[in-house]
Coordinates of C-alpha atoms in Angstrom, one line a residue:
M1007 CA -30.1 3.8 5.0
H1008 CA -30.7 4.3 8.8
G1009 CA -32.9 7.3 8.0
W1010 CA -34.9 5.2 5.5
K1011 CA -35.4 2.5 8.1
I1012 CA -36.6 5.0 10.7
H1013 CA -38.9 6.6 8.2
C1014 CA -40.4 3.2 7.4
S1015 CA -40.8 2.4 11.1
L1016 CA -42.7 5.7 11.5
K1017 CA -45.0 4.8 8.7
V1018 CA -45.7 1.4 10.2
F1019 CA -46.3 3.1 13.6
H1020 CA -48.9 5.4 12.0
A1021 CA -50.5 2.5 10.3
T1022 CA -50.7 0.5 13.5
L1023 CA -52.5 3.5 15.2
K1024 CA -55.1 3.4 12.5
S1025 CA -55.8 -0.3 12.6
K1026 CA -55.4 -2.7 15.5
I1027 CA -56.4 -5.7 13.3
F1028 CA -53.7 -4.8 10.8
Q1029 CA -51.2 -4.5 13.6
R1030 CA -52.0 -8.0 15.0
S1031 CA -51.9 -9.6 11.5
W1032 CA -48.6 -7.9 10.8
K1033 CA -47.0 -9.1 14.0
E1034 CA -48.1 -12.7 13.4
G1035 CA -46.8 -12.6 9.8
A1036 CA -43.5 -11.1 11.1
I1037 CA -43.1 -13.9 13.7
I1038 CA -43.6 -16.6 11.1
K1039 CA -41.3 -14.9 8.6
G1040 CA -38.7 -14.3 11.3
Y1041 CA -38.9 -18.0 12.4
L1042 CA -38.3 -19.2 8.8
H1043 CA -35.6 -16.6 8.3
K1044 CA -33.9 -17.7 11.5
R1045 CA -33.9 -21.4 10.5
F1046 CA -32.5 -20.6 7.1
N1047 CA -29.8 -18.3 8.3
F1048 CA -28.9 -20.6 11.1
R1049 CA -28.2 -23.5 8.7
L1050 CA -26.4 -21.2 6.2
L1051 CA -24.3 -19.4 8.7
S1052 CA -23.4 -22.6 10.6
S1053 CA -22.0 -24.2 7.4
Y1054 CA -20.3 -20.9 6.7
Y1055 CA -18.5 -20.8 10.0
R1056 CA -17.5 -24.4 9.7
S1057 CA -16.0 -23.5 6.3
M1058 CA -14.5 -20.4 7.8
L1059 CA -12.7 -22.5 10.4
T1060 CA -11.3 -24.6 7.6
K1061 CA -10.2 -21.6 5.6
L1062 CA -8.6 -19.9 8.6
L1063 CA -6.8 -23.1 9.5
F1064 CA -5.7 -23.6 5.9
C1065 CA -4.5 -20.0 5.6
F1066 CA -2.6 -20.2 8.9
L1067 CA -0.9 -23.4 7.8
I1068 CA 0.1 -21.9 4.4
V1069 CA 1.4 -18.7 6.0
T1070 CA 3.4 -20.7 8.5
I1071 CA 4.6 -23.8 6.6
I1072 CA 5.7 -22.2 3.3
P1073 CA 8.1 -19.8 5.0
L1074 CA 9.2 -22.5 7.5
L1075 CA 9.9 -25.0 4.7
S1076 CA 11.6 -22.4 2.6
L1077 CA 13.8 -21.3 5.5
G1078 CA 14.6 -24.9 6.3
A1079 CA 15.5 -25.7 2.7
L1080 CA 17.6 -22.6 2.4
S1081 CA 19.3 -23.2 5.7
Y1082 CA 20.1 -26.8 4.8
Y1083 CA 21.4 -25.8 1.4
Q1084 CA 23.7 -23.1 2.8
S1085 CA 24.8 -25.2 5.8
A1086 CA 25.5 -28.3 3.6
K1087 CA 27.4 -26.2 1.1
V1088 CA 29.5 -24.6 3.8
I1089 CA 30.2 -27.8 5.6
N1090 CA 31.1 -29.8 2.5
S1091 CA 33.4 -27.0 1.4
Q1092 CA 35.0 -26.7 4.8
F1093 CA 35.4 -30.5 5.1
G1094 CA 36.9 -30.7 1.6
K1095 CA 39.4 -27.9 2.5
Y1096 CA 40.1 -29.7 5.8
G1097 CA 40.9 -32.9 4.0
E1098 CA 43.2 -31.0 1.6
N1099 CA 45.0 -29.3 4.4
A1100 CA 45.4 -32.5 6.3
V1101 CA 47.0 -34.3 3.3
A1102 CA 49.2 -31.2 2.8
Q1103 CA 50.3 -31.5 6.4
L1104 CA 51.2 -35.2 5.9
E1105 CA 53.1 -34.2 2.8
Q1106 CA 55.1 -31.6 4.8
Q1107 CA 55.9 -34.0 7.6
M1108 CA 57.0 -36.7 5.2
S1109 CA 59.0 -34.2 3.1
S1110 CA 60.7 -33.1 6.4
Y1111 CA 61.8 -36.8 7.1
L1112 CA 62.9 -37.4 3.5
N1113 CA 64.8 -34.2 3.1
R1114 CA 66.7 -34.8 6.4
M1115 CA 67.6 -38.3 5.4
N1116 CA 68.7 -37.0 1.9
Q1117 CA 71.0 -34.4 3.6
T1118 CA 72.5 -37.1 5.8
T1119 CA 73.3 -39.4 2.9
E1120 CA 74.8 -36.5 0.9
T1121 CA 77.0 -35.6 3.9
V1122 CA 78.3 -39.1 4.2
Y1123 CA 78.8 -39.5 0.5
S1124 CA 80.8 -36.3 0.4
Y1125 CA 82.9 -37.4 3.3
L1126 CA 83.8 -40.7 1.5
L1127 CA 84.7 -38.8 -1.7
D1128 CA 87.6 -37.2 0.2
P1129 CA 90.9 -38.8 -1.1
A1130 CA 92.2 -38.8 2.5
R1131 CA 89.5 -41.5 3.3
V1132 CA 90.7 -44.0 0.8
D1133 CA 92.2 -46.1 3.5
L1134 CA 88.7 -47.1 4.8
G1135 CA 88.3 -50.7 3.8
D1136 CA 85.7 -53.4 3.8
Q1137 CA 87.5 -55.5 6.3
V1138 CA 88.1 -55.3 10.1
P1139 CA 90.9 -52.6 10.6
T1140 CA 94.2 -54.1 11.7
T1141 CA 96.6 -51.2 11.7
Y1142 CA 96.6 -48.2 14.0
K1143 CA 95.9 -45.8 11.2
E1144 CA 92.9 -47.9 10.0
I1145 CA 91.5 -48.0 13.5
M1146 CA 91.8 -44.2 13.8
D1147 CA 90.2 -43.7 10.4
K1148 CA 87.4 -46.1 11.5
N1149 CA 86.9 -44.2 14.7
D1150 CA 86.9 -40.8 13.0
F1151 CA 84.3 -42.1 10.5
E1152 CA 82.0 -43.5 13.2
V1153 CA 82.3 -40.2 15.1
L1154 CA 81.0 -38.4 12.1
L1155 CA 78.2 -40.9 11.7
K1156 CA 77.3 -40.4 15.3
A1157 CA 77.3 -36.7 15.0
L1158 CA 74.9 -36.8 12.1
K1159 CA 72.3 -38.6 14.1
T1160 CA 69.3 -36.7 15.5
D1161 CA 66.7 -37.6 18.1
R1162 CA 64.7 -39.4 15.4
T1163 CA 67.6 -41.2 13.8
T1164 CA 67.8 -44.8 14.9
G1165 CA 70.8 -45.8 12.8
I1166 CA 73.4 -44.7 10.2
Y1167 CA 75.4 -47.6 8.7
I1168 CA 77.9 -48.2 5.9
I1169 CA 77.6 -51.8 4.9
T1170 CA 80.4 -53.1 2.8
S1171 CA 80.2 -55.8 0.2
S1172 CA 82.2 -58.2 2.5
G1173 CA 79.5 -57.9 5.3
Y1174 CA 81.6 -55.6 7.5
Y1175 CA 79.9 -52.4 8.5
Y1176 CA 80.6 -49.0 10.0
G1177 CA 78.3 -47.6 12.7
E1178 CA 77.0 -48.5 16.1
N1179 CA 77.8 -52.0 17.2
N1180 CA 74.2 -53.2 17.3
L1181 CA 73.6 -54.4 13.7
D1182 CA 73.3 -58.0 12.6
V1183 CA 74.0 -57.7 8.8
S1184 CA 72.6 -61.2 8.3
K1185 CA 69.2 -60.0 9.4
L1186 CA 68.9 -57.2 6.8
S1187 CA 67.4 -59.7 4.4
H1188 CA 64.4 -59.6 6.7
I1189 CA 63.6 -56.1 5.2
P1190 CA 61.3 -56.8 2.2
A1191 CA 62.6 -53.8 0.2
W1192 CA 66.3 -54.7 0.9
Q1193 CA 65.8 -58.0 -0.8
S1194 CA 64.2 -56.4 -3.9
M1195 CA 67.1 -53.9 -4.2
S1196 CA 69.2 -55.2 -7.0
E1197 CA 73.0 -54.7 -7.6
A1198 CA 72.2 -52.8 -10.7
N1199 CA 70.5 -50.1 -8.7
K1200 CA 72.9 -47.2 -8.7
G1201 CA 70.7 -44.4 -7.2
K1202 CA 68.9 -43.8 -3.9
Y1203 CA 66.5 -46.6 -2.9
W1204 CA 63.8 -45.8 -0.4
L1205 CA 63.1 -48.9 1.6
G1206 CA 59.8 -47.6 3.0
F1207 CA 58.4 -48.5 6.4
Y1208 CA 59.4 -51.6 8.2
A1209 CA 60.2 -53.0 11.6
Q1210 CA 63.7 -52.5 12.9
N1211 CA 64.3 -56.2 13.8
H1212 CA 67.9 -56.5 12.5
G1213 CA 69.6 -55.8 15.8
M1214 CA 71.8 -58.4 17.4
K1215 CA 69.4 -59.0 20.3
E1216 CA 66.1 -58.4 18.5
T1217 CA 63.7 -61.0 17.1
D1218 CA 61.6 -60.8 14.0
D1219 CA 58.6 -59.6 16.0
S1220 CA 60.4 -56.9 17.9
G1221 CA 61.7 -53.4 17.0
M1222 CA 60.1 -50.1 16.2
T1223 CA 58.8 -49.1 12.8
V1224 CA 61.4 -47.1 10.9
L1225 CA 61.7 -45.4 7.5
G1226 CA 64.8 -46.6 5.7
L1227 CA 66.9 -45.2 2.9
A1228 CA 69.7 -47.2 1.1
V1229 CA 72.3 -45.4 -1.1
P1230 CA 74.9 -47.4 -3.1
I1231 CA 78.4 -46.0 -3.2
N1232 CA 79.5 -46.1 -6.8
N1233 CA 82.2 -43.5 -7.0
P1234 CA 85.3 -45.3 -8.4
Y1235 CA 87.7 -42.8 -6.8
G1236 CA 86.2 -42.8 -3.3
A1237 CA 86.5 -45.1 -0.4
L1238 CA 84.2 -48.1 0.2
R1239 CA 83.2 -48.5 -3.4
G1240 CA 80.4 -51.1 -3.7
S1241 CA 79.2 -50.5 -0.2
K1242 CA 75.7 -49.2 0.8
I1243 CA 74.7 -46.3 3.1
L1244 CA 71.7 -47.3 5.3
I1245 CA 69.9 -44.6 7.2
E1246 CA 66.9 -45.4 9.4
E1247 CA 64.6 -42.9 11.2
N1248 CA 61.9 -43.5 13.8
A1249 CA 58.6 -43.4 11.9
E1250 CA 56.2 -43.9 14.9
D1251 CA 55.3 -40.2 15.0
L1252 CA 54.6 -40.2 11.3
L1253 CA 52.5 -43.4 11.5
H1254 CA 50.6 -41.8 14.4
M1255 CA 49.8 -38.9 12.2
F1256 CA 48.5 -41.3 9.5
R1257 CA 46.2 -43.0 12.0
L1258 CA 44.9 -39.7 13.3
F1259 CA 44.2 -38.6 9.8
E1260 CA 42.4 -41.9 9.1
N1261 CA 40.3 -41.7 12.3
D1262 CA 39.5 -38.0 11.8
T1263 CA 38.5 -38.0 8.1
K1264 CA 37.5 -41.7 7.8
A1265 CA 39.5 -41.7 4.6
H1266 CA 41.6 -44.6 3.1
L1267 CA 45.3 -43.5 2.9
R1268 CA 47.6 -45.0 0.4
I1269 CA 51.3 -44.1 -0.3
A1270 CA 53.1 -45.5 -3.3
D1271 CA 56.3 -45.0 -5.1
P1272 CA 56.6 -44.2 -8.9
S1273 CA 56.8 -47.9 -9.7
G1274 CA 53.5 -48.6 -8.0
R1275 CA 55.0 -50.3 -4.9
I1276 CA 52.8 -49.7 -1.9
I1277 CA 54.7 -47.9 0.8
Y1278 CA 51.8 -47.5 3.2
E1279 CA 48.1 -48.3 3.1
T1280 CA 45.3 -48.2 5.6
A1281 CA 44.7 -51.6 7.1
A1282 CA 40.9 -51.6 6.6
A1283 CA 39.6 -53.2 3.4
F1284 CA 38.6 -50.7 0.8
T1285 CA 37.2 -50.8 -2.7
P1286 CA 37.8 -47.7 -4.7
Q1287 CA 34.8 -46.1 -6.4
T1288 CA 34.6 -43.5 -9.1
S1289 CA 32.4 -41.3 -6.8
D1290 CA 35.1 -41.2 -4.1
I1291 CA 36.5 -37.9 -2.9
V1292 CA 40.2 -38.0 -3.6
W1293 CA 43.0 -35.8 -2.2
N1294 CA 46.4 -36.2 -3.9
K1295 CA 49.9 -35.0 -3.1
T1296 CA 53.3 -35.9 -4.6
L1297 CA 56.5 -35.7 -2.5
A1298 CA 59.2 -33.7 -4.3
A1299 CA 62.0 -35.6 -2.5
N1300 CA 61.3 -39.1 -4.0
Q1301 CA 58.1 -38.7 -6.1
W1302 CA 56.0 -40.8 -3.7
T1303 CA 52.3 -40.2 -4.1
I1304 CA 50.0 -39.7 -1.2
E1305 CA 46.4 -40.5 -2.0
A1306 CA 43.5 -40.2 0.4
R1307 CA 40.2 -41.6 -0.7
L1308 CA 36.9 -40.9 1.1
P1309 CA 33.6 -42.5 0.0
A1310 CA 31.0 -40.0 -1.1
Q1311 CA 28.6 -41.3 1.5
S1312 CA 31.1 -40.5 4.2
F1313 CA 32.0 -37.2 2.8
Y1314 CA 28.3 -36.1 2.7
R1315 CA 27.5 -37.6 6.0
S1316 CA 27.5 -34.3 7.9
S1317 CA 25.1 -32.7 5.3
S1318 CA 22.9 -35.8 5.5
I1319 CA 22.7 -35.4 9.3
I1320 CA 21.8 -31.7 8.8
R1321 CA 19.1 -32.8 6.3
S1322 CA 17.7 -35.3 8.7
N1323 CA 17.6 -32.8 11.5
T1324 CA 16.1 -30.2 9.3
I1325 CA 13.4 -32.5 8.2
M1326 CA 12.7 -33.5 11.8
V1327 CA 12.5 -29.9 13.0
A1328 CA 10.3 -29.0 10.0
V1329 CA 7.9 -31.8 10.7
A1330 CA 7.8 -30.9 14.4
S1331 CA 7.3 -27.3 13.6
C1332 CA 4.5 -28.1 11.1
L1333 CA 2.7 -30.2 13.8
L1334 CA 3.2 -27.4 16.3
A1335 CA 2.0 -24.8 13.7
F1336 CA -1.1 -27.0 13.0
G1337 CA -1.9 -27.3 16.7
L1338 CA -1.5 -23.5 17.3
A1339 CA -3.4 -22.7 14.2
Y1340 CA -6.3 -25.0 15.2
L1341 CA -6.5 -23.5 18.7
F1342 CA -6.3 -20.0 17.4
S1343 CA -8.9 -20.6 14.6
T1344 CA -11.4 -22.3 16.9
R1345 CA -11.1 -19.6 19.5
L1346 CA -11.5 -16.9 16.8
T1347 CA -14.5 -18.6 15.1
A1348 CA -16.1 -19.3 18.4
R1349 CA -16.2 -15.6 19.2
I1350 CA -17.5 -14.8 15.7
R1351 CA -20.2 -17.5 16.1
R1352 CA -21.2 -16.1 19.5
L1353 CA -21.5 -12.7 18.0
K1354 CA -23.6 -14.1 15.1
D1355 CA -25.9 -15.8 17.5
A1356 CA -26.4 -12.6 19.4
M1357 CA -27.2 -10.7 16.1
Q1358 CA -29.8 -13.4 15.3
K1359 CA -31.4 -12.9 18.7
V1360 CA -31.5 -9.1 18.2
S1361 CA -33.1 -9.6 14.7
F1362 CA -35.9 -11.5 16.5
G1363 CA -36.6 -8.6 18.8
K1364 CA -34.5 -9.7 21.8
L1365 CA -32.9 -6.3 22.4
H1366 CA -31.7 -7.2 25.8
T1367 CA -29.1 -9.4 24.2
R1368 CA -25.5 -8.5 24.9
T1369 CA -22.2 -10.2 24.0
P1370 CA -19.3 -10.6 26.6
V1371 CA -16.2 -8.6 25.7
E1372 CA -13.2 -10.9 26.2
A1373 CA -10.3 -8.9 24.9
K1374 CA -9.5 -5.4 23.6
D1375 CA -8.7 -6.6 20.0
E1376 CA -10.7 -6.0 16.9
L1377 CA -13.3 -8.6 17.8
G1378 CA -13.5 -7.1 21.3
I1379 CA -14.1 -3.7 19.7
L1380 CA -16.7 -5.3 17.5
D1381 CA -18.4 -6.8 20.5
T1382 CA -18.4 -3.4 22.3
S1383 CA -19.8 -1.7 19.1
F1384 CA -22.5 -4.4 18.9
N1385 CA -23.5 -3.9 22.5
N1386 CA -23.5 -0.1 22.0
M1387 CA -25.5 -0.5 18.8
V1388 CA -28.2 -2.7 20.5
G1389 CA -28.4 -0.2 23.3
G1390 CA -28.7 2.6 20.8
I1391 CA -31.4 0.8 19.0
Q1392 CA -33.3 0.4 22.3
T1393 CA -32.9 4.1 23.0
L1394 CA -33.8 5.0 19.4
I1395 CA -37.0 2.9 19.6
S1396 CA -37.9 4.6 22.9
E1397 CA -37.2 8.0 21.4
V1398 CA -39.3 7.2 18.3
E1399 CA -42.2 6.1 20.4
S1400 CA -41.9 9.3 22.5
S1401 CA -41.5 11.5 19.5
E1402 CA -44.5 10.0 17.8
R1403 CA -46.6 10.8 20.9
L1404 CA -45.2 14.3 21.0
K1405 CA -45.8 14.7 17.2
K1406 CA -49.4 13.7 17.6
E1407 CA -49.8 16.1 20.4
A1408 CA -48.1 18.9 18.4
E1409 CA -50.3 18.2 15.4
L1410 CA -53.4 18.6 17.6
K1411 CA -52.1 21.8 19.1
A1412 CA -51.1 23.1 15.7
F1413 CA -54.7 23.3 14.6
H1414 CA -55.4 25.6 17.5
Y1415 CA -52.4 28.0 17.0
Q1416 CA -52.1 27.9 13.3
I1417 CA -51.9 31.5 11.8
N1418 CA -52.5 32.3 8.2
P1419 CA -49.4 34.3 6.9
H1420 CA -51.4 36.0 4.2
L1421 CA -53.8 37.4 6.9
L1422 CA -50.8 38.7 8.9
F1423 CA -49.1 40.3 5.8
N1424 CA -52.4 41.8 4.6
T1425 CA -53.0 43.3 8.0
L1426 CA -49.5 44.7 8.2
N1427 CA -49.9 46.2 4.7
S1428 CA -53.2 47.8 5.7
I1429 CA -51.5 49.4 8.8
Q1430 CA -48.6 50.5 6.6
W1431 CA -51.0 52.3 4.1
K1432 CA -52.9 53.8 7.1
A1433 CA -49.7 55.2 8.5
R1434 CA -48.7 56.6 5.1
L1435 CA -52.1 58.3 4.7
Q1436 CA -51.7 59.9 8.1
G1437 CA -48.1 61.0 7.4
A1438 CA -46.4 58.6 9.9
E1439 CA -43.5 57.9 7.6
D1440 CA -41.3 56.3 10.4
I1441 CA -44.1 53.9 11.3
R1442 CA -44.6 53.0 7.6
Q1443 CA -41.0 52.2 7.1
M1444 CA -40.7 50.1 10.2
L1445 CA -43.8 48.2 9.1
Y1446 CA -42.3 47.7 5.7
H1447 CA -39.0 46.4 7.0
L1448 CA -40.8 44.3 9.6
T1449 CA -42.8 42.7 6.8
M1450 CA -39.7 41.9 4.8
V1451 CA -38.1 40.3 7.9
L1452 CA -41.2 38.3 8.7
E1453 CA -41.5 37.2 5.1
G1454 CA -38.1 35.6 5.4
N1455 CA -38.7 34.1 8.8
L1456 CA -42.1 32.6 8.0
D1457 CA -40.9 31.0 4.8
I1458 CA -40.0 27.5 6.0
S1459 CA -39.8 25.9 2.6
Q1460 CA -36.0 26.1 2.7
E1461 CA -33.6 25.5 5.6
L1462 CA -30.5 26.5 3.6
I1463 CA -30.8 29.9 1.7
P1464 CA -28.2 32.0 -0.2
L1465 CA -26.0 34.2 1.9
G1466 CA -27.1 37.3 0.0
R1467 CA -30.7 36.7 1.0
E1468 CA -29.7 36.4 4.7
L1469 CA -27.7 39.6 4.4
R1470 CA -30.7 41.4 2.9
M1471 CA -32.9 40.4 5.9
I1472 CA -30.1 41.8 8.2
E1473 CA -30.3 45.1 6.3
H1474 CA -34.1 45.2 6.9
F1475 CA -33.5 44.4 10.6
L1476 CA -30.9 47.1 10.9
K1477 CA -33.3 49.6 9.2
I1478 CA -35.8 48.9 12.0
Q1479 CA -33.1 49.5 14.6
E1480 CA -32.0 52.7 12.9
I1481 CA -35.6 54.0 13.0
R1482 CA -35.8 52.9 16.6
Y1483 CA -32.5 54.3 18.0
G1484 CA -31.5 56.8 15.3
P1485 CA -28.2 56.8 13.4
V1486 CA -26.1 56.1 16.5
F1487 CA -24.5 52.8 15.3
E1488 CA -22.2 51.9 12.4
Y1489 CA -22.5 48.8 10.2
E1490 CA -19.5 47.7 8.1
L1491 CA -20.0 44.8 5.6
A1492 CA -17.1 43.2 3.7
C1493 CA -18.4 40.4 1.5
D1494 CA -17.6 39.7 -2.2
K1495 CA -20.6 39.4 -4.4
M1496 CA -19.4 36.1 -5.7
L1497 CA -19.8 34.6 -2.2
E1498 CA -23.4 35.6 -1.8
R1499 CA -24.5 32.6 -3.8
Y1500 CA -23.3 30.1 -1.2
L1501 CA -25.9 28.7 1.2
I1502 CA -26.2 29.4 4.9
P1503 CA -28.8 28.1 7.4
R1504 CA -31.9 30.3 7.5
M1505 CA -32.3 32.7 10.4
T1506 CA -28.8 32.3 11.9
L1507 CA -27.5 35.9 11.7
Q1508 CA -30.5 37.8 12.8
P1509 CA -30.4 36.3 16.4
L1510 CA -26.8 37.2 16.6
F1511 CA -27.6 40.9 15.6
E1512 CA -30.4 40.9 18.1
N1513 CA -28.0 39.9 20.9
I1514 CA -25.7 42.8 19.9
F1515 CA -28.5 45.4 20.3
F1516 CA -30.3 43.9 23.3
H1517 CA -27.2 42.9 25.3
G1518 CA -24.1 44.5 23.8
F1519 CA -25.0 48.1 22.9
E1520 CA -26.4 50.7 25.2
D1521 CA -29.2 52.6 23.5
G1522 CA -28.1 51.1 20.1
E1523 CA -24.8 52.9 20.1
G1524 CA -21.7 51.1 18.7
V1525 CA -19.9 49.6 15.7
I1526 CA -20.7 46.3 14.0
R1527 CA -18.4 44.7 11.5
L1528 CA -19.4 41.7 9.3
T1529 CA -16.7 40.1 7.2
V1530 CA -17.1 37.0 4.9
R1531 CA -13.9 35.6 3.3
D1532 CA -13.2 32.8 0.9
E1533 CA -10.9 30.2 2.5
G1534 CA -10.7 27.7 -0.4
T1535 CA -13.2 24.9 0.3
Y1536 CA -15.1 26.8 3.0
L1537 CA -16.3 30.2 4.1
R1538 CA -15.2 32.2 7.1
L1539 CA -17.6 34.7 8.6
T1540 CA -16.5 37.1 11.4
L1541 CA -19.1 39.2 13.3
S1542 CA -17.6 41.6 15.8
D1543 CA -18.9 44.5 17.9
N1544 CA -17.4 46.9 20.4
G1545 CA -20.2 46.5 22.9
A1546 CA -20.3 45.5 26.6
G1547 CA -18.9 42.0 26.0
I1548 CA -19.8 38.8 27.8
P1549 CA -18.6 37.8 31.3
A1550 CA -16.1 35.0 31.4
E1551 CA -18.4 32.7 33.5
K1552 CA -21.2 33.1 31.0
L1553 CA -19.0 32.7 28.0
N1554 CA -17.9 29.2 29.1
Q1555 CA -21.5 28.1 29.3
L1556 CA -22.8 29.9 26.2
L1557 CA -22.7 27.0 23.7
R1558 CA -23.4 24.2 26.1
P1559 CA -26.8 22.6 25.2
S1560 CA -27.2 21.2 28.7
E1561 CA -27.2 24.6 30.4
K1562 CA -30.7 26.0 31.0
K1563 CA -30.8 29.7 30.1
R1564 CA -33.5 32.0 31.3
K1565 CA -35.9 33.3 28.7
G1566 CA -35.1 36.7 27.4
R1567 CA -31.6 37.0 28.8
G1568 CA -29.6 36.0 25.7
G1569 CA -27.6 33.0 24.7
L1570 CA -30.4 31.0 23.3
G1571 CA -30.1 32.5 19.8
V1572 CA -26.3 31.9 19.8
Q1573 CA -26.9 28.3 20.8
N1574 CA -29.6 27.8 18.2
A1575 CA -27.3 29.2 15.5
D1576 CA -24.5 26.9 16.6
Q1577 CA -26.8 23.9 16.5
K1578 CA -28.0 24.7 13.0
F1579 CA -24.5 24.8 11.6
K1580 CA -23.6 21.5 13.3
L1581 CA -26.9 20.0 12.0
H1582 CA -26.4 20.9 8.4
F1583 CA -22.6 20.8 8.0
G1584 CA -21.3 18.4 10.7
L1585 CA -20.2 18.6 14.4
Q1586 CA -16.8 20.0 13.4
H1587 CA -18.5 23.2 12.3
G1588 CA -20.2 25.8 14.4
L1589 CA -19.7 29.0 16.3
T1590 CA -16.5 30.2 18.0
V1591 CA -17.2 33.0 20.5
Q1592 CA -14.4 35.3 21.7
S1593 CA -15.3 38.1 24.1
I1594 CA -13.6 40.5 26.6
Q1595 CA -16.0 42.2 29.0
G1596 CA -16.1 45.9 28.4
E1597 CA -14.3 45.6 24.9
G1598 CA -16.7 43.7 22.7
T1599 CA -17.5 40.3 21.2
T1600 CA -16.3 38.4 18.1
I1601 CA -18.1 35.5 16.6
I1602 CA -16.4 33.3 14.0
I1603 CA -18.2 30.8 11.8
E1604 CA -16.6 28.4 9.3
W1605 CA -18.6 26.2 7.1
P1606 CA -18.0 24.4 3.7
K1607 CA -19.1 25.9 0.5
K1608 CA -22.4 24.7 -0.8
E1609 CA -24.6 26.3 -3.4
E1610 CA -28.0 25.6 -4.8
S1611 CA -28.1 23.6 -8.1
P1612 CA -30.3 24.7 -11.0
H1613 CA -32.7 21.9 -10.1
G1614 CA -33.1 23.1 -6.6
N1615 CA -30.8 20.6 -4.9
N1616 CA -27.8 21.6 -2.8
Q1617 CA -24.4 21.0 -4.3
D1618 CA -21.1 20.8 -2.4
H1619 CA -17.8 22.3 -3.6

């Protein structure tokens, strides 16, 4: 495409040299056309970049918000699931702890009543009566019995009493039997009740000095004595334990879980219930436990709203963070998009200026990112265009001058060949066979050199011209050198730049060999997708300082002193096959020189076009 543009510009340049009027008209038309093109492109590209900003902003938001919302939803779901599960387990464990603590109280009270009951079943205790003891033995039995009751007390036991049917009691002297009726459950306990009767929680206000409003909260157990063979038949065992620690645990549970606690016996009597008003709902979270000692039921109810309050807080916080993150993402995306599109718009404006011929336009390079590289490439491209235009103008002038000089120095090849053939026949008639052969081989070499219709020729053709060149050298020096060729016939069809090997052979005879004496080896090998040619000799070699400068195009070489042919051959391979191909020269002074050439396989198609392999 670039070559076609340059070719078109050269044609326009030739046309402008022929007609000044056409040149002026063409410039005026180009200015008008460029102005219209500029206006149209400016409107089109302005709307495009505005839409590009929207697209970039939209893409940034999608890329940011979708993962953000997905991560937030997943995080909320997992967190809520874990928290609800942990809170549910915590509630179950808390109720289980309450059950263990109450079971500890109840079991201890059960053991105490069983011990007392067993003591009274002893036939030796039948003298214990329901009246105030009057005899010495009755007083001693009373004292022994009360010592036992005192020994059964623990730090939590507030009282152990045996209350007889007459109103007399055994135990500490701080009980007012008449006040037992203040206990609600004591009143409801009937005479027909033969088993253990749990009185529940109540205030211990039945002491002799205590009022109805005083006294600690205790847990009471009443057990009727119904054994007909034991002492104190018809009496009741009353055991009371301090329940403040237990009630404190209830309050801690209520404050911690916000649940409504309710304890009831199998008959439905409420033993304990949270003071706050509560209406049960079917959606409530319920934790239940049943006490094995007396079949009391512990029920903790937590409204669903309270149970899911933590997950609701997490949801609210997640939504707030997601909204804030979306706003932040929108702001950052807008800033990034506007900065990006501003740089693209600036580059577009610079390209428009260059399209109108303002080749001095350059764009500032703000960063080393892709757009910065694009800005640098654009500046280099514009500079290259300026250089190219200057070179085209200079080459056009040189081409015109060369065309004028070519008319003066043009040589007709047919005249040269006819003249050489005439000299060759003259030498043959006069018996100068050596001169005739030299002229013959020279004619063949010149025929290949003067044929400029093809720049790439088959390798076999180039090797045949080398053979003619070597014949000339053999006639000149005699059979003093050896030439060894190793090349498969199948490789001779591949193309090689014209006149690349002959200059290398000339350097061998003119600079490497002394009086043409030495050995030359030429090897061509197939390396898959490319060919490898190795040309070596055992001549004088090349000095190290000259070897380093041999292939440098910038180094000026004196005419007739070698190196120019090697450089020209290297440039031909690079021109036709790429800069990665060319000559590699290895030489040791006094031992010889080796030249290695690698180039891709290419052969001539049946239609005359070159075809790569």
